[in-house]
PDB file of C-alpha atoms and ligand atoms in Angstrom:
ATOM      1  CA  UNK A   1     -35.021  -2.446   6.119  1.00  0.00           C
ATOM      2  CA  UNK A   2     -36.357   0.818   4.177  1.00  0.00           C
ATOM      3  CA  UNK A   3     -34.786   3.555   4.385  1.00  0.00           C
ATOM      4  CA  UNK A   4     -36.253   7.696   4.289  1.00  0.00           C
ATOM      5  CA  UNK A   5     -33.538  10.683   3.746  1.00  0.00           C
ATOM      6  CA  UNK A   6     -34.444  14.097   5.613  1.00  0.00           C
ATOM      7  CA  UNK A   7     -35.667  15.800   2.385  1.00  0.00           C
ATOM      8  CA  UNK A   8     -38.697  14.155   2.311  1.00  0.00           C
ATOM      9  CA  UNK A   9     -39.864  16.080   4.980  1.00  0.00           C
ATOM     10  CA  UNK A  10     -43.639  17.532   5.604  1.00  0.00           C
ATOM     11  CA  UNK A  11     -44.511  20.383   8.004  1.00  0.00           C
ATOM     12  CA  UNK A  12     -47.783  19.633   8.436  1.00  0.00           C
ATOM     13  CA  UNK A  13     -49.977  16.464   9.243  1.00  0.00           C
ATOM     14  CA  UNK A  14     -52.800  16.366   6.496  1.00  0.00           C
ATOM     15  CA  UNK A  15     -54.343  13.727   4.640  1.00  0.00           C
ATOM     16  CA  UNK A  16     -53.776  15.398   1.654  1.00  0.00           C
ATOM     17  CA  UNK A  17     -49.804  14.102   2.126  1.00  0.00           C
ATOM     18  CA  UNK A  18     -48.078  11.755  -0.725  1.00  0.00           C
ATOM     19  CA  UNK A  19     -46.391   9.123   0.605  1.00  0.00           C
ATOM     20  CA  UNK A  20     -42.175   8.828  -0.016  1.00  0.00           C
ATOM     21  CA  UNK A  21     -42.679   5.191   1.304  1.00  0.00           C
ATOM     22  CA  UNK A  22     -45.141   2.147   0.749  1.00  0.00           C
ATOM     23  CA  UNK A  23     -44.245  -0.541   3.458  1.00  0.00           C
ATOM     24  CA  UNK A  24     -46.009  -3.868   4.642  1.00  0.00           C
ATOM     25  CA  UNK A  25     -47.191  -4.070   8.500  1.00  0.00           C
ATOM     26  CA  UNK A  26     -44.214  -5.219  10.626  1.00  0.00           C
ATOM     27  CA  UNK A  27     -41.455  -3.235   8.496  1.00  0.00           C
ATOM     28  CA  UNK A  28     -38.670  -1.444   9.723  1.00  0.00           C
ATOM     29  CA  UNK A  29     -38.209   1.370   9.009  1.00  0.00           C
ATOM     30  CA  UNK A  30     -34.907   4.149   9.400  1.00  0.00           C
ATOM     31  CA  UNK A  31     -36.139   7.860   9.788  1.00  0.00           C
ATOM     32  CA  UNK A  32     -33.603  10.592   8.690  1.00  0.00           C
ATOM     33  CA  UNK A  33     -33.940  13.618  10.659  1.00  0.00           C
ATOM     34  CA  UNK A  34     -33.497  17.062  10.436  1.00  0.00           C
ATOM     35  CA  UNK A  35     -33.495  19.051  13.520  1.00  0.00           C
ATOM     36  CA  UNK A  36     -36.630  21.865  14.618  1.00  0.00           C
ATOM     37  CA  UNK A  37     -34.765  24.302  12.742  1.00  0.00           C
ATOM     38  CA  UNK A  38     -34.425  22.347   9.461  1.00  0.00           C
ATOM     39  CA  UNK A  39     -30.628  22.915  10.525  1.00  0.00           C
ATOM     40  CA  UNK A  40     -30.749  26.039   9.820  1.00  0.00           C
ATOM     41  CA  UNK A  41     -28.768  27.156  12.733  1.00  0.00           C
ATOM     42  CA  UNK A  42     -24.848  25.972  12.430  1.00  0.00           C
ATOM     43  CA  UNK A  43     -23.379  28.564  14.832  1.00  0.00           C
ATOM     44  CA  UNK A  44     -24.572  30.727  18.065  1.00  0.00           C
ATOM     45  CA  UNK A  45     -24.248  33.884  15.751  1.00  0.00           C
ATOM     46  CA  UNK A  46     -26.739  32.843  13.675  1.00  0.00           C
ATOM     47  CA  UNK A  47     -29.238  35.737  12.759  1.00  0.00           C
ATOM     48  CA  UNK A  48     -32.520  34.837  13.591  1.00  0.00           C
ATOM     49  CA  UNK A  49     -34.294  37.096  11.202  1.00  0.00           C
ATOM     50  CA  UNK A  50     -32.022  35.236   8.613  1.00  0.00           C
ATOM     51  CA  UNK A  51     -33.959  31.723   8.960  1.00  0.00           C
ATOM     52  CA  UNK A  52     -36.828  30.520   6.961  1.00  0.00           C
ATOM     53  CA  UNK A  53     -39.415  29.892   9.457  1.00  0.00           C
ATOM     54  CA  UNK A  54     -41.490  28.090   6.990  1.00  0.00           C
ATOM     55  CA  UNK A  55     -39.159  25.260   7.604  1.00  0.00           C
ATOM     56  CA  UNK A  56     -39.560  24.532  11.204  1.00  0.00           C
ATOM     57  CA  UNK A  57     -40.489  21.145  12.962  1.00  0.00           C
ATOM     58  CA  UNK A  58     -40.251  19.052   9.383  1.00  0.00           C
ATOM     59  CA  UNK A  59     -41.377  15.733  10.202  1.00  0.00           C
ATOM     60  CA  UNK A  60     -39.927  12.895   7.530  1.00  0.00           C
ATOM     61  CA  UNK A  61     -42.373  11.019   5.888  1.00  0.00           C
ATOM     62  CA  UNK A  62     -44.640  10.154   5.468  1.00  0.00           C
ATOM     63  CA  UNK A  63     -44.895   6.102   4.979  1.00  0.00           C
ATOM     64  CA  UNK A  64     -48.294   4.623   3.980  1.00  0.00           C
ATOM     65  CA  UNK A  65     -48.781   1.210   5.636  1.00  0.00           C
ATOM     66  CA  UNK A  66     -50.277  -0.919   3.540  1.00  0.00           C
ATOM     67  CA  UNK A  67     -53.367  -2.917   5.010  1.00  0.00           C
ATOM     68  CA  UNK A  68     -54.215   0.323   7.337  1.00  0.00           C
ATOM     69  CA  UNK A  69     -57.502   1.291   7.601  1.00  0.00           C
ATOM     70  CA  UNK A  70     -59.665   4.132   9.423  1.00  0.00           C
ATOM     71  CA  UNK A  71     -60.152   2.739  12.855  1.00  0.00           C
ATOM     72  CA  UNK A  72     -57.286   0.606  13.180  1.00  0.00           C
ATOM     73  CA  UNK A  73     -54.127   1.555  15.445  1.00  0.00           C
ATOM     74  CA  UNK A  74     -50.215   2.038  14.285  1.00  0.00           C
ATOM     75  CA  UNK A  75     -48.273   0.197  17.216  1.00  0.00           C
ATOM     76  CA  UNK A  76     -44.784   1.749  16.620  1.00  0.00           C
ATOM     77  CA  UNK A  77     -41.992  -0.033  18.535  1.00  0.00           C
ATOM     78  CA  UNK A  78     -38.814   3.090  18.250  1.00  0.00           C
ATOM     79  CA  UNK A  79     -35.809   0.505  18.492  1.00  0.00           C
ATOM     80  CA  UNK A  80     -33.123   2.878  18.194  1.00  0.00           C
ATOM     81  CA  UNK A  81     -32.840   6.743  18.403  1.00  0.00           C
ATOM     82  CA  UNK A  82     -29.493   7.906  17.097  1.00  0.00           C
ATOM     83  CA  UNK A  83     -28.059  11.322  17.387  1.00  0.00           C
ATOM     84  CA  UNK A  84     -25.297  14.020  15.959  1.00  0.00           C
ATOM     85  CA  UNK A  85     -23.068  15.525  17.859  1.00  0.00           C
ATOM     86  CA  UNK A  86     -24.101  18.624  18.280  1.00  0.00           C
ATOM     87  CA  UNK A  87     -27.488  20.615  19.178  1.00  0.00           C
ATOM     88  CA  UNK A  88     -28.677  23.932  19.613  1.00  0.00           C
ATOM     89  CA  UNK A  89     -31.063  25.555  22.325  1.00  0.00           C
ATOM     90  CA  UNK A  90     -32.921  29.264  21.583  1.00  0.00           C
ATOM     91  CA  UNK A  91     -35.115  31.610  23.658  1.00  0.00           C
ATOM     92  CA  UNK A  92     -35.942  34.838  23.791  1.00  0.00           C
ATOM     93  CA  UNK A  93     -38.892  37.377  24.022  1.00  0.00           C
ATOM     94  CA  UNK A  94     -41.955  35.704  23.681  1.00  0.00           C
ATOM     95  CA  UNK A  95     -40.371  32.519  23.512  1.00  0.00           C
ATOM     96  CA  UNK A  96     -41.213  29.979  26.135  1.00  0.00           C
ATOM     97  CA  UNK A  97     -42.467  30.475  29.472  1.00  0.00           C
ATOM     98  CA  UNK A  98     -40.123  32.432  30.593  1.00  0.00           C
ATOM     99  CA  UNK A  99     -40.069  34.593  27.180  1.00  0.00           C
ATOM    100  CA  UNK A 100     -40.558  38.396  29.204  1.00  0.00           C
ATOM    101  CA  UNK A 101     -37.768  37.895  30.911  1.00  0.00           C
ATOM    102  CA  UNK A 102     -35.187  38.454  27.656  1.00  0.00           C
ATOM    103  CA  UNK A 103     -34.650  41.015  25.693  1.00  0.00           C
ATOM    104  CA  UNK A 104     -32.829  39.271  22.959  1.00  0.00           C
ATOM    105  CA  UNK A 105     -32.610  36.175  21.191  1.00  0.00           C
ATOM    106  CA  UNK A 106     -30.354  33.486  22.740  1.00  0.00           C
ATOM    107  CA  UNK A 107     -28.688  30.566  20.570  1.00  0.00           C
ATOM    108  CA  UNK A 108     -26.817  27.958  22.662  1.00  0.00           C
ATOM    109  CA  UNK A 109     -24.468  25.621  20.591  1.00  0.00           C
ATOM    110  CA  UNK A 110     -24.918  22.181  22.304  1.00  0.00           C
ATOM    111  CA  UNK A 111     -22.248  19.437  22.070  1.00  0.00           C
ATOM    112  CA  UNK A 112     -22.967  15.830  23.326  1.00  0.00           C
ATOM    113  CA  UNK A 113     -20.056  14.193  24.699  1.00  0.00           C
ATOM    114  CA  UNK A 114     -19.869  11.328  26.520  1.00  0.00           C
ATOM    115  CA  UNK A 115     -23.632  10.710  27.182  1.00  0.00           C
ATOM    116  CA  UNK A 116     -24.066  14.097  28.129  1.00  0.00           C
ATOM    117  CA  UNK A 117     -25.301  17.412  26.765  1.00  0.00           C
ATOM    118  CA  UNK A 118     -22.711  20.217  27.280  1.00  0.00           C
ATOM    119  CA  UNK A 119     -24.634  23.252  28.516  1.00  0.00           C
ATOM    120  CA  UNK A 120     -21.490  24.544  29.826  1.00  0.00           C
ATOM    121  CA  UNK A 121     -18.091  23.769  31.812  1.00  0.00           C
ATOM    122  CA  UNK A 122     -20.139  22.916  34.982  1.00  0.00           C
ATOM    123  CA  UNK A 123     -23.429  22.124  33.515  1.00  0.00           C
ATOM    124  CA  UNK A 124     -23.517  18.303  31.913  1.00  0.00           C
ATOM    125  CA  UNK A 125     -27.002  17.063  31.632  1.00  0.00           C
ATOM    126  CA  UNK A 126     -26.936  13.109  30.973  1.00  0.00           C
ATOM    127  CA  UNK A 127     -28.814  12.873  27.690  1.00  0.00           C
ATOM    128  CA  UNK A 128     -32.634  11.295  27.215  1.00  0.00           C
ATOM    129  CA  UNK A 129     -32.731  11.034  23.186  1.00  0.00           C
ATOM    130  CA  UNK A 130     -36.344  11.329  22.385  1.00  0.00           C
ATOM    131  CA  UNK A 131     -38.859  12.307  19.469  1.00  0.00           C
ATOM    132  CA  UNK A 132     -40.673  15.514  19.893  1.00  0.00           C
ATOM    133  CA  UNK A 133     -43.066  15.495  16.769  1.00  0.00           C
ATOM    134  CA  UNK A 134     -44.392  11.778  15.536  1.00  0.00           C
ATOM    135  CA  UNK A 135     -47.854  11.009  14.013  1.00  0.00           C
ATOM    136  CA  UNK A 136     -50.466   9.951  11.850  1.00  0.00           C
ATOM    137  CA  UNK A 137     -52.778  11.868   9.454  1.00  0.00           C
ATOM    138  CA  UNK A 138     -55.437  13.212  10.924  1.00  0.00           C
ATOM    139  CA  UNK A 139     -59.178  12.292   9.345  1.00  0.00           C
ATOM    140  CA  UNK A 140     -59.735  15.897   7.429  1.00  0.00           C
ATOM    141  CA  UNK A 141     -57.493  19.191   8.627  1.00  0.00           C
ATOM    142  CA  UNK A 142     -53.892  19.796   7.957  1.00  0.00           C
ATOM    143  CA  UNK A 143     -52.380  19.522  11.543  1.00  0.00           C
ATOM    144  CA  UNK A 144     -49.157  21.761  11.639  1.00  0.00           C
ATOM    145  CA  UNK A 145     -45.783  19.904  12.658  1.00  0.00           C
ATOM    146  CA  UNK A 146     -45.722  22.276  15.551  1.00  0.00           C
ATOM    147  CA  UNK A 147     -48.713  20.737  17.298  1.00  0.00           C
ATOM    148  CA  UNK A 148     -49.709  18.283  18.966  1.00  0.00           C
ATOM    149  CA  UNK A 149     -53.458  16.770  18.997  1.00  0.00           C
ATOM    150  CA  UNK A 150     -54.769  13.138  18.876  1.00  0.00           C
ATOM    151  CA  UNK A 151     -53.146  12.092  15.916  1.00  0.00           C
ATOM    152  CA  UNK A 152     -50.018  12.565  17.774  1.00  0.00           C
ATOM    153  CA  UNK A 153     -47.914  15.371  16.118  1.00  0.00           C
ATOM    154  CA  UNK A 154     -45.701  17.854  18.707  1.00  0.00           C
ATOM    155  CA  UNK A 155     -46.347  15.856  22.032  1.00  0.00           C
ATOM    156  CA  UNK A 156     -42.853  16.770  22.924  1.00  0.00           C
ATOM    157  CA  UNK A 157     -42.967  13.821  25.387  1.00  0.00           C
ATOM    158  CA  UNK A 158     -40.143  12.132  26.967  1.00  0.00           C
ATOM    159  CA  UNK A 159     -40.978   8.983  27.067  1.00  0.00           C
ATOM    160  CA  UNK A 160     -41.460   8.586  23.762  1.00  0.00           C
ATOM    161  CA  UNK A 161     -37.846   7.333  23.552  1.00  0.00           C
ATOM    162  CA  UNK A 162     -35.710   4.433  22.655  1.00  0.00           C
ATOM    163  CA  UNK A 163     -37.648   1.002  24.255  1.00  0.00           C
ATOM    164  CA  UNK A 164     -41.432   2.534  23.925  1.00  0.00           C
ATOM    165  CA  UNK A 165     -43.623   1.296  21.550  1.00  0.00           C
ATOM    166  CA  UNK A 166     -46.138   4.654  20.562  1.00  0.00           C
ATOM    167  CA  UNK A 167     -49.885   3.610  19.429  1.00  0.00           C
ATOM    168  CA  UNK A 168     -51.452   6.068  17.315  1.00  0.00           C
ATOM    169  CA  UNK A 169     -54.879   6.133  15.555  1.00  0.00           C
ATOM    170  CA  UNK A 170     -55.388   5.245  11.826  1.00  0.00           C
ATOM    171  CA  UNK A 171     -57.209   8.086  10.449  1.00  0.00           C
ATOM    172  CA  UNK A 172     -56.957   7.811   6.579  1.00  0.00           C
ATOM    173  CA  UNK A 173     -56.246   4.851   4.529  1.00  0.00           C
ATOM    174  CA  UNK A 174     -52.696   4.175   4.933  1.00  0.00           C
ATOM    175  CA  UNK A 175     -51.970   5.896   8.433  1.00  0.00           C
ATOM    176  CA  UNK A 176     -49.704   8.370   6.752  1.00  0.00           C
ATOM    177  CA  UNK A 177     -47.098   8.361   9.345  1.00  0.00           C
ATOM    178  CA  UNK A 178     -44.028  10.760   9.648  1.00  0.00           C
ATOM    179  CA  UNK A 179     -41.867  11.881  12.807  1.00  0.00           C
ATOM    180  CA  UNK A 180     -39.148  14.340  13.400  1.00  0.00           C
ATOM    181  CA  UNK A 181     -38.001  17.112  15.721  1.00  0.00           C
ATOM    182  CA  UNK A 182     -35.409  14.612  17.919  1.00  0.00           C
ATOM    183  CA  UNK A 183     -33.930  16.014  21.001  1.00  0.00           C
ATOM    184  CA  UNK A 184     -30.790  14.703  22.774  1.00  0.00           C
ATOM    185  CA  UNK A 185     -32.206  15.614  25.990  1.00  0.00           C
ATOM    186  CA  UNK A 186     -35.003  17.076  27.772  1.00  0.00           C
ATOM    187  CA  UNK A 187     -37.315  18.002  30.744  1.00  0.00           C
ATOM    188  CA  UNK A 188     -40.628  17.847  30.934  1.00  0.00           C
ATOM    189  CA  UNK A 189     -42.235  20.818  30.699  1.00  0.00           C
ATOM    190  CA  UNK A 190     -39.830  21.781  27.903  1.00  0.00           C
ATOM    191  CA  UNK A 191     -39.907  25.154  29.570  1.00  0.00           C
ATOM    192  CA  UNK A 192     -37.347  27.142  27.168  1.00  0.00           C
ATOM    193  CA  UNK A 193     -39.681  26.291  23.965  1.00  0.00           C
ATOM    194  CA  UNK A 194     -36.872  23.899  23.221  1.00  0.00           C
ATOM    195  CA  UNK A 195     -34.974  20.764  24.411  1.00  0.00           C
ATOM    196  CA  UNK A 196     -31.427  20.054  22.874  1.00  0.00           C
ATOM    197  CA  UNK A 197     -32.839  20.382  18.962  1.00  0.00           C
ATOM    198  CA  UNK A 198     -30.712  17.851  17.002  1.00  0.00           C
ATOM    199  CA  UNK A 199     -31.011  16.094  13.511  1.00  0.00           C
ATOM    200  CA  UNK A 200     -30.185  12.114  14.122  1.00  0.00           C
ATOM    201  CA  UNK A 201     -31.614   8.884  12.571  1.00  0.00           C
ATOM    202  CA  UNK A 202     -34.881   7.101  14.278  1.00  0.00           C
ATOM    203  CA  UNK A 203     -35.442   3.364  13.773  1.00  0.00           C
ATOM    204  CA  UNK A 204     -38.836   2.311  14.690  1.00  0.00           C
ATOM    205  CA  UNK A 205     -40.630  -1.195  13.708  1.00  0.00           C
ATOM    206  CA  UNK A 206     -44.219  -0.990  12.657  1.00  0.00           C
ATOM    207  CA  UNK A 207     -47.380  -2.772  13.167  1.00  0.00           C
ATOM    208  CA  UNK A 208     -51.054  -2.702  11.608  1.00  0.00           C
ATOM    209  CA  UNK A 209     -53.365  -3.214  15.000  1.00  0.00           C
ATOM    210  CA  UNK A 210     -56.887  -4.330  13.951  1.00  0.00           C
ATOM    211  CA  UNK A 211     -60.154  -4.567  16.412  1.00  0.00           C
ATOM    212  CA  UNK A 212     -58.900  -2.794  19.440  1.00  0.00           C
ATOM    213  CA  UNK A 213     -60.367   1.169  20.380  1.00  0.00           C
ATOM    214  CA  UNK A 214     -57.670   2.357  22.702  1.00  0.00           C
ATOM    215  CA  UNK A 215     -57.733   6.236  24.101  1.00  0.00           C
ATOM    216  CA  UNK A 216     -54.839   6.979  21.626  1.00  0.00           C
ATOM    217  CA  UNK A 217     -52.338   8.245  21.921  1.00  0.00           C
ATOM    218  CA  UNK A 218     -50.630   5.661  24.233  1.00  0.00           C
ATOM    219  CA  UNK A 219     -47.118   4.680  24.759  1.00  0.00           C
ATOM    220  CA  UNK A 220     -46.023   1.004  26.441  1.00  0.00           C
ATOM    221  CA  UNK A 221     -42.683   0.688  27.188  1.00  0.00           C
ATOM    222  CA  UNK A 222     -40.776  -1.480  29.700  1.00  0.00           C
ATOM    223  CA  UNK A 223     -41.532   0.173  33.065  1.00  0.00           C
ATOM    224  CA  UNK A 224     -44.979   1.981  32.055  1.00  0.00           C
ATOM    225  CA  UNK A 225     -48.575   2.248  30.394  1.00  0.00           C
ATOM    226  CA  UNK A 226     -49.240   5.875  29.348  1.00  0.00           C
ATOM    227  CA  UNK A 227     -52.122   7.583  28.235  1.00  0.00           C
ATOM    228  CA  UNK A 228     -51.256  11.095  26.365  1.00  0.00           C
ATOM    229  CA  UNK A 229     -53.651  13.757  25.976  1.00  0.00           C
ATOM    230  CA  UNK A 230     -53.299  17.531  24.430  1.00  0.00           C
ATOM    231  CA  UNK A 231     -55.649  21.005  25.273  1.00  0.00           C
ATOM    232  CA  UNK A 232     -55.325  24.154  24.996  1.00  0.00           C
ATOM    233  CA  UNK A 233     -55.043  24.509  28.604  1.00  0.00           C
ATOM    234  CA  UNK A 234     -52.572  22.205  30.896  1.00  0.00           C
ATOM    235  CA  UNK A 235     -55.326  21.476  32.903  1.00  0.00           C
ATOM    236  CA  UNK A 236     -57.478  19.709  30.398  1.00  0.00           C
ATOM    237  CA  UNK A 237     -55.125  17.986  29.324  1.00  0.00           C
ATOM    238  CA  UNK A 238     -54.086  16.749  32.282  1.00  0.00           C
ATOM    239  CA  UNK A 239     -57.938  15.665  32.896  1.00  0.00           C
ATOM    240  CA  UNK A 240     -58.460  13.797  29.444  1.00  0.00           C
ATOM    241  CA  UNK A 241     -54.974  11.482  29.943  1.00  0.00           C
ATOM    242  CA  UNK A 242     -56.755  10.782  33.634  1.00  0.00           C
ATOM    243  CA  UNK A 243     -60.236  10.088  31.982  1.00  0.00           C
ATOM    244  CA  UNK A 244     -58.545   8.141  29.215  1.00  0.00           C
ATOM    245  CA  UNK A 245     -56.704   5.603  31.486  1.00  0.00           C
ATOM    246  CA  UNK A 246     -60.062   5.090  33.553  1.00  0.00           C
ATOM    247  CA  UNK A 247     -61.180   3.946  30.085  1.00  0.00           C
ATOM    248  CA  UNK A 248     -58.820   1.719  29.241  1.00  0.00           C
ATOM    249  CA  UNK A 249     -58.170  -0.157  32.280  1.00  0.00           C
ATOM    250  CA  UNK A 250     -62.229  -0.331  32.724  1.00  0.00           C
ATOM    251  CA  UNK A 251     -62.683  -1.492  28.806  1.00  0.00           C
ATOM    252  CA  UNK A 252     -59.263  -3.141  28.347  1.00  0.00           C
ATOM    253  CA  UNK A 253     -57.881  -4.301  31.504  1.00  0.00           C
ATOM    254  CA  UNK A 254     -61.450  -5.146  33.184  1.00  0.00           C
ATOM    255  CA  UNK A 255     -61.157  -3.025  36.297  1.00  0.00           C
ATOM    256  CA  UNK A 256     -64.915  -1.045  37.272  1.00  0.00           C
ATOM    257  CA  UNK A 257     -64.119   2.754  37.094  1.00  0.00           C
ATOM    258  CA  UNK A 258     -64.292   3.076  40.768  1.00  0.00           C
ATOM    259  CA  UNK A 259     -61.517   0.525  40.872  1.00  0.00           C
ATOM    260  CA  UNK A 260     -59.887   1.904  38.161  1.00  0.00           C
ATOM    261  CA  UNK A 261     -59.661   6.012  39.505  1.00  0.00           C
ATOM    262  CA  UNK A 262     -58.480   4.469  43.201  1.00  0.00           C
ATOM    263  CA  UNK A 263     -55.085   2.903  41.530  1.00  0.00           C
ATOM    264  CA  UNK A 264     -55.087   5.739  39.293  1.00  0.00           C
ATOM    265  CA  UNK A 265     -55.150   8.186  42.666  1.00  0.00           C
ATOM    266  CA  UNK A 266     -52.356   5.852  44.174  1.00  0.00           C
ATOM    267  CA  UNK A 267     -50.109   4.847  41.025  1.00  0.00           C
ATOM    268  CA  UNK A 268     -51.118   6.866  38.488  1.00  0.00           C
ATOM    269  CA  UNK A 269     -48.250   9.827  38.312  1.00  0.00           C
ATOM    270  CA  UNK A 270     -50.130  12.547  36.354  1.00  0.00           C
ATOM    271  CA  UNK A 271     -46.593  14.303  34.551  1.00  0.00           C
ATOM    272  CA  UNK A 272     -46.525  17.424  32.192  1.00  0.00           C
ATOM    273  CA  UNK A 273     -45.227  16.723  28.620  1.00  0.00           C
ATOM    274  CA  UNK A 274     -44.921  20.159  27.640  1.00  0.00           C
ATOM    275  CA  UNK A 275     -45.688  23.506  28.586  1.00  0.00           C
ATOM    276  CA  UNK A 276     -44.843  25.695  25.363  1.00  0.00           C
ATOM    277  CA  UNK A 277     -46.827  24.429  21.686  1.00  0.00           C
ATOM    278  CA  UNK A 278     -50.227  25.782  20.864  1.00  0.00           C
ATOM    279  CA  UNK A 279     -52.122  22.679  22.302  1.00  0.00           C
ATOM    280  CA  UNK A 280     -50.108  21.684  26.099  1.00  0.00           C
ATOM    281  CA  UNK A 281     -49.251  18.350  26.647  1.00  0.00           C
ATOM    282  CA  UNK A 282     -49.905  15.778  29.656  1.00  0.00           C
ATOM    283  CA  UNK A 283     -49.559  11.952  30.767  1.00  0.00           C
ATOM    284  CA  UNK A 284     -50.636   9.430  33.139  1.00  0.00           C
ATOM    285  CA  UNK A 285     -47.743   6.806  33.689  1.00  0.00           C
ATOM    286  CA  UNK A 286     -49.222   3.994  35.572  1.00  0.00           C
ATOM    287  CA  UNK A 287     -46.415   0.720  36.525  1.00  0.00           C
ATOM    288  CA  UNK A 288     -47.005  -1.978  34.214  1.00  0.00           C
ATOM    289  CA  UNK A 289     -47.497  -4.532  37.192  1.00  0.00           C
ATOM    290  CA  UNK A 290     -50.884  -3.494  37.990  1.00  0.00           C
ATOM    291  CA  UNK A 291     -52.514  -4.448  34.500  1.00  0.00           C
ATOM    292  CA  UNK A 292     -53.138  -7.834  33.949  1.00  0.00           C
ATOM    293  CA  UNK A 293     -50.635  -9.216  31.688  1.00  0.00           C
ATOM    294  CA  UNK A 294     -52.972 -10.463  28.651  1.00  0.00           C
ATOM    295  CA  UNK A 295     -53.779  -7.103  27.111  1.00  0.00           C
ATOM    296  CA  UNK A 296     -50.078  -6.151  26.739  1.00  0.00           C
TER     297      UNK A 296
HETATM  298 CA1  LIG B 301     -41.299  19.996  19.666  1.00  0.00          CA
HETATM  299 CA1  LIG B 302     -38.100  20.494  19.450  1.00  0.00          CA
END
């Protein structure tokens, strides 16, 4: 089991990246995470002219898988998500969706007690520990941390949780793979520009997949197949994940696209990821049950 510490962090995907790691395809590997903020933010009085924002969304990494090659996919299997104690929520003007309604900046201090986040006496939202910003290099730009694209990067997507196994394309030799940004809970939409930011430690198994073109990103996990897509605008995204599972259950899963867009009409929940980073975020989560078996 290998082992990265939060100070190898990176915040931006780019080719031009050294690797802190060299592993083998089927390692395990434990991520060290800081949280958005680079835990900056300790207490609710925090200043927020006072933080560095060069050091938001550091990713750890990244890890160079050895045997990865341009055109290949990362299948990464996240086995455990483990989290502090304590988060922190912000908005404020221009911040979020919401961001003209405030005046001020807001910093929430989070605990999580009991399987829940603390928002307050009355308000105890059970806890969905997920990774916000995961990825691969992509081919030639430097991707910021802060957004997401098809290498991955600031999906902000729930279900890429404990139990799912991500695929992501191999762009440069090596994959160059890093995540970060965990959050102990969070909606979709992610409307406040923020779920419950938290540092915490992210185990996740990895595998070299050879001779397979998948609409990446994708995410399997025990109730769902999910295609991921991210636009500027909501609603292209929202169209690409749709066009992208017609794809891959007419290529992968053998179903004519006719076929294929009638279960998607009926089964295919079309979800919002996130509503807030530069590119938006979208899914299609179709049931597992309705793809034949021998492709998963
Ligand atoms: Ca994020
Ligand atoms: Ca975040």
């Amino acid at each position: 089991m290998y082992r990265i510490n939060k100070q190898d962090a990176i915040y931006a995907m780019s080719p031009e990246n050294k690797p802190v790691l060299t592993v083998l395809s089927g390692s395990t590997v434990v991520f060290e995470t800081c949280d958005c903020f680079e835990d900056q933010i300790r207490t609710a009085d925090t200043d927020f002219g006072e933080l560095d924002w060069n050091r938001i969304n550091p990713a750890t990494g990244p890890v160079y898988v050895e045997g990865a090659e341009p055109g290949d996919m990362l299948a990464v299997h996240i086995q455990k998500i483990d989290i502090a104690e304590q988060g922190v929520m912000v908005t404020g003007p221009g911040l979020g969706v919401a961001g003209a309604e405030f005046t001020e900046n807001v910093i929430r201090m989070i605990p999580v007690q009991d399987g829940h986040a603390v928002l307050s006496d009355s308000l105890r939202i059970p806890i969905n520990p997920m990774i916000g910003v995961i990825g691969t290099a992509p081919a030639e730009e430097s991707i910021s941390c802060g957004t997401p694209g098809d290498h991955g990067g600031n999906m902000d997507c729930k279900q890429i949780r404990e139990g799912s196994t991500l695929f992501l394309p191999v762009n440069v030799p090596g994959a160059l793979f890093a995540l970060g940004d965990l959050h102990a809970a969070m909606a979709d939409g992610e409307v406040a520009v923020c779920g419950v930011e938290i540092p915490g430690e992210v185990t996740v198994k990895i595998d070299v997949v050879k001779g397979e073109k998948w609409p990446l990103p994708m995410i399997i996990n025990e109730e769902h197949i999910i295609t991921v897509a991210s636009e500027v605008e909501l609603d292209k995204a929202a169209d690409r994940a749709v066009v992208n599972m017609v794809h891959f259950l007419n290529e992968e899963a053998g179903m004519d696209k006719a076929e294929a867009t009638f279960l998607l009409s009926l089964a295919g929940d079309v979800r919002i990821c996130q509503i807030v980073d530069p590119l938006k975020t979208a899914r299609v989560e179709l049931p597992r049950k309705y793809i034949n078996s021998r492709i998963l």
